[in-house]
């Protein structure tokens, strides 16, 4: 993570993934002072296997470099 933080510009954002539950990935917390979680509704294909169903809310975790 130190290398990721180093290459981010001031005001840059690290977005590692989305989650279908509003939980923070704690391993990133020591490296960022500002974190924003954005809820975003999504539709998915009937054949999608990586979400719980074909629609719902995704929580996008945005770790901001101050």
Short mmCIF file of N, CA and C in Angstrom, two decimals:
data_model
loop_
_atom_site.label_atom_id
_atom_site.label_comp_id
_atom_site.label_asym_id
_atom_site.label_seq_id
_atom_site.Cartn_x
_atom_site.Cartn_y
_atom_site.Cartn_z
N UNK A 1 0.80 -1.21 0.00
CA UNK A 1 0.00 0.00 0.00
C UNK A 1 0.84 1.27 0.00
N UNK A 2 1.97 1.30 0.69
CA UNK A 2 2.75 2.56 0.63
C UNK A 2 3.06 3.00 -0.80
N UNK A 3 3.33 2.05 -1.69
CA UNK A 3 3.64 2.40 -3.08
C UNK A 3 2.40 2.97 -3.78
N UNK A 4 1.24 2.42 -3.50
CA UNK A 4 0.00 2.91 -4.10
C UNK A 4 -0.26 4.34 -3.65
N UNK A 5 -0.13 4.59 -2.36
CA UNK A 5 -0.36 5.93 -1.82
C UNK A 5 0.66 6.91 -2.40
N UNK A 6 1.87 6.46 -2.57
CA UNK A 6 2.93 7.34 -3.08
C UNK A 6 2.64 7.80 -4.51
N UNK A 7 2.08 6.93 -5.35
CA UNK A 7 1.86 7.31 -6.75
C UNK A 7 0.54 8.07 -6.96
N UNK A 8 -0.34 8.05 -5.97
CA UNK A 8 -1.58 8.84 -6.09
C UNK A 8 -1.27 10.33 -5.99
N UNK A 9 -1.89 11.10 -6.83
CA UNK A 9 -1.76 12.56 -6.73
C UNK A 9 -2.57 13.05 -5.54
N UNK A 10 -2.24 14.22 -4.99
CA UNK A 10 -3.10 14.79 -3.94
C UNK A 10 -4.52 14.93 -4.48
N UNK A 11 -5.48 14.46 -3.72
CA UNK A 11 -6.87 14.45 -4.17
C UNK A 11 -7.24 13.20 -4.93
N UNK A 12 -6.25 12.34 -5.18
CA UNK A 12 -6.50 11.09 -5.89
C UNK A 12 -7.29 10.11 -5.03
N UNK A 13 -7.87 9.13 -5.68
CA UNK A 13 -8.73 8.16 -5.00
C UNK A 13 -8.30 6.75 -5.38
N UNK A 14 -8.20 5.90 -4.37
CA UNK A 14 -7.95 4.47 -4.56
C UNK A 14 -9.27 3.75 -4.34
N UNK A 15 -9.74 3.03 -5.36
CA UNK A 15 -11.00 2.28 -5.28
C UNK A 15 -10.66 0.81 -5.56
N UNK A 16 -10.51 0.01 -4.49
CA UNK A 16 -10.07 -1.36 -4.70
C UNK A 16 -11.14 -2.29 -5.27
N UNK A 17 -12.41 -2.04 -5.02
CA UNK A 17 -13.47 -2.95 -5.43
C UNK A 17 -14.80 -2.38 -4.97
N UNK A 18 -15.87 -3.12 -5.20
CA UNK A 18 -17.15 -2.77 -4.61
C UNK A 18 -17.61 -3.95 -3.77
N UNK A 19 -18.56 -3.71 -2.91
CA UNK A 19 -19.11 -4.74 -2.05
C UNK A 19 -20.63 -4.61 -2.05
N UNK A 20 -21.31 -5.71 -1.81
CA UNK A 20 -22.76 -5.63 -1.70
C UNK A 20 -23.19 -5.41 -0.26
N UNK A 21 -22.23 -5.23 0.63
CA UNK A 21 -22.49 -4.86 2.03
C UNK A 21 -21.63 -3.64 2.36
N UNK A 22 -22.13 -2.70 3.15
CA UNK A 22 -21.36 -1.49 3.46
C UNK A 22 -20.30 -1.74 4.54
N UNK A 23 -19.29 -2.52 4.19
CA UNK A 23 -18.20 -2.83 5.11
C UNK A 23 -16.89 -2.29 4.55
N UNK A 24 -16.06 -1.73 5.44
CA UNK A 24 -14.76 -1.21 5.01
C UNK A 24 -13.72 -2.31 5.01
N UNK A 25 -12.82 -2.25 4.05
CA UNK A 25 -11.66 -3.14 4.04
C UNK A 25 -10.63 -2.52 4.97
N UNK A 26 -10.49 -3.09 6.13
CA UNK A 26 -9.67 -2.51 7.19
C UNK A 26 -8.18 -2.43 6.87
N UNK A 27 -7.68 -3.26 5.98
CA UNK A 27 -6.24 -3.22 5.69
C UNK A 27 -5.82 -1.90 5.04
N UNK A 28 -6.77 -1.16 4.46
CA UNK A 28 -6.44 0.11 3.83
C UNK A 28 -6.56 1.30 4.78
N UNK A 29 -7.23 1.14 5.89
CA UNK A 29 -7.51 2.26 6.81
C UNK A 29 -6.26 2.99 7.30
N UNK A 30 -5.17 2.31 7.67
CA UNK A 30 -4.00 3.05 8.17
C UNK A 30 -3.35 3.99 7.15
N UNK A 31 -3.68 3.81 5.88
CA UNK A 31 -3.00 4.56 4.82
C UNK A 31 -3.75 5.78 4.33
N UNK A 32 -5.00 5.97 4.78
CA UNK A 32 -5.82 7.07 4.30
C UNK A 32 -6.56 7.73 5.45
N UNK A 33 -6.67 9.05 5.41
CA UNK A 33 -7.41 9.79 6.43
C UNK A 33 -8.87 9.98 6.05
N UNK A 34 -9.16 9.99 4.76
CA UNK A 34 -10.52 10.25 4.30
C UNK A 34 -11.01 9.05 3.49
N UNK A 35 -12.16 8.53 3.88
CA UNK A 35 -12.76 7.40 3.19
C UNK A 35 -14.23 7.72 2.96
N UNK A 36 -14.68 7.47 1.75
CA UNK A 36 -16.09 7.71 1.42
C UNK A 36 -16.67 6.43 0.84
N UNK A 37 -17.83 6.04 1.34
CA UNK A 37 -18.52 4.88 0.81
C UNK A 37 -19.77 5.38 0.08
N UNK A 38 -19.87 5.04 -1.19
CA UNK A 38 -20.96 5.52 -2.03
C UNK A 38 -21.86 4.33 -2.38
N UNK A 39 -23.14 4.47 -2.10
CA UNK A 39 -24.11 3.43 -2.46
C UNK A 39 -24.56 3.67 -3.90
N UNK A 40 -24.56 2.61 -4.68
CA UNK A 40 -24.91 2.73 -6.09
C UNK A 40 -25.78 1.53 -6.48
N UNK A 41 -27.02 1.77 -6.91
CA UNK A 41 -27.85 0.65 -7.35
C UNK A 41 -27.29 0.04 -8.64
N UNK A 42 -27.42 -1.27 -8.76
CA UNK A 42 -26.90 -1.93 -9.96
C UNK A 42 -27.90 -2.96 -10.49
N UNK A 43 -27.92 -3.13 -11.80
CA UNK A 43 -28.56 -4.30 -12.41
C UNK A 43 -27.45 -5.24 -12.88
N UNK A 44 -27.71 -6.52 -12.89
CA UNK A 44 -26.72 -7.49 -13.37
C UNK A 44 -27.40 -8.45 -14.35
N UNK A 45 -26.59 -9.14 -15.11
CA UNK A 45 -27.12 -10.15 -16.03
C UNK A 45 -27.67 -11.34 -15.24
N UNK A 46 -28.59 -12.06 -15.83
CA UNK A 46 -29.14 -13.25 -15.17
C UNK A 46 -28.07 -14.29 -14.86
N UNK A 47 -26.99 -14.29 -15.63
CA UNK A 47 -25.93 -15.28 -15.44
C UNK A 47 -24.82 -14.81 -14.50
N UNK A 48 -24.96 -13.62 -13.92
CA UNK A 48 -23.93 -13.10 -13.02
C UNK A 48 -23.83 -13.96 -11.77
N UNK A 49 -22.60 -14.32 -11.40
CA UNK A 49 -22.40 -15.18 -10.23
C UNK A 49 -21.69 -14.48 -9.08
N UNK A 50 -21.18 -13.28 -9.28
CA UNK A 50 -20.40 -12.62 -8.24
C UNK A 50 -21.21 -11.64 -7.39
N UNK A 51 -22.51 -11.57 -7.58
CA UNK A 51 -23.37 -10.74 -6.74
C UNK A 51 -24.50 -11.60 -6.18
N UNK A 52 -25.19 -11.09 -5.19
CA UNK A 52 -26.32 -11.79 -4.59
C UNK A 52 -27.59 -11.40 -5.32
N UNK A 53 -27.85 -12.03 -6.45
CA UNK A 53 -29.02 -11.69 -7.24
C UNK A 53 -28.65 -10.85 -8.44
N UNK A 54 -29.69 -10.42 -9.16
CA UNK A 54 -29.44 -9.67 -10.39
C UNK A 54 -29.65 -8.17 -10.24
N UNK A 55 -29.94 -7.73 -9.02
CA UNK A 55 -30.01 -6.29 -8.78
C UNK A 55 -29.83 -6.06 -7.28
N UNK A 56 -29.52 -4.83 -6.95
CA UNK A 56 -29.32 -4.49 -5.55
C UNK A 56 -28.49 -3.23 -5.43
N UNK A 57 -27.83 -3.08 -4.30
CA UNK A 57 -26.97 -1.93 -4.05
C UNK A 57 -25.53 -2.38 -3.94
N UNK A 58 -24.66 -1.66 -4.62
CA UNK A 58 -23.22 -1.87 -4.49
C UNK A 58 -22.67 -0.72 -3.65
N UNK A 59 -21.73 -1.00 -2.79
CA UNK A 59 -21.08 0.01 -1.97
C UNK A 59 -19.66 0.17 -2.46
N UNK A 60 -19.37 1.32 -3.03
CA UNK A 60 -18.07 1.59 -3.62
C UNK A 60 -17.24 2.33 -2.59
N UNK A 61 -16.09 1.77 -2.24
CA UNK A 61 -15.22 2.35 -1.21
C UNK A 61 -14.16 3.21 -1.88
N UNK A 62 -14.15 4.49 -1.53
CA UNK A 62 -13.23 5.46 -2.12
C UNK A 62 -12.28 5.95 -1.03
N UNK A 63 -11.02 5.57 -1.16
CA UNK A 63 -9.98 5.97 -0.21
C UNK A 63 -9.25 7.17 -0.81
N UNK A 64 -9.38 8.34 -0.19
CA UNK A 64 -8.87 9.60 -0.73
C UNK A 64 -7.49 9.93 -0.18
N UNK A 65 -6.61 10.37 -1.08
CA UNK A 65 -5.32 10.89 -0.65
C UNK A 65 -5.47 12.37 -0.40
N UNK A 66 -5.20 12.82 0.82
CA UNK A 66 -5.32 14.25 1.17
C UNK A 66 -4.13 15.03 0.68
#
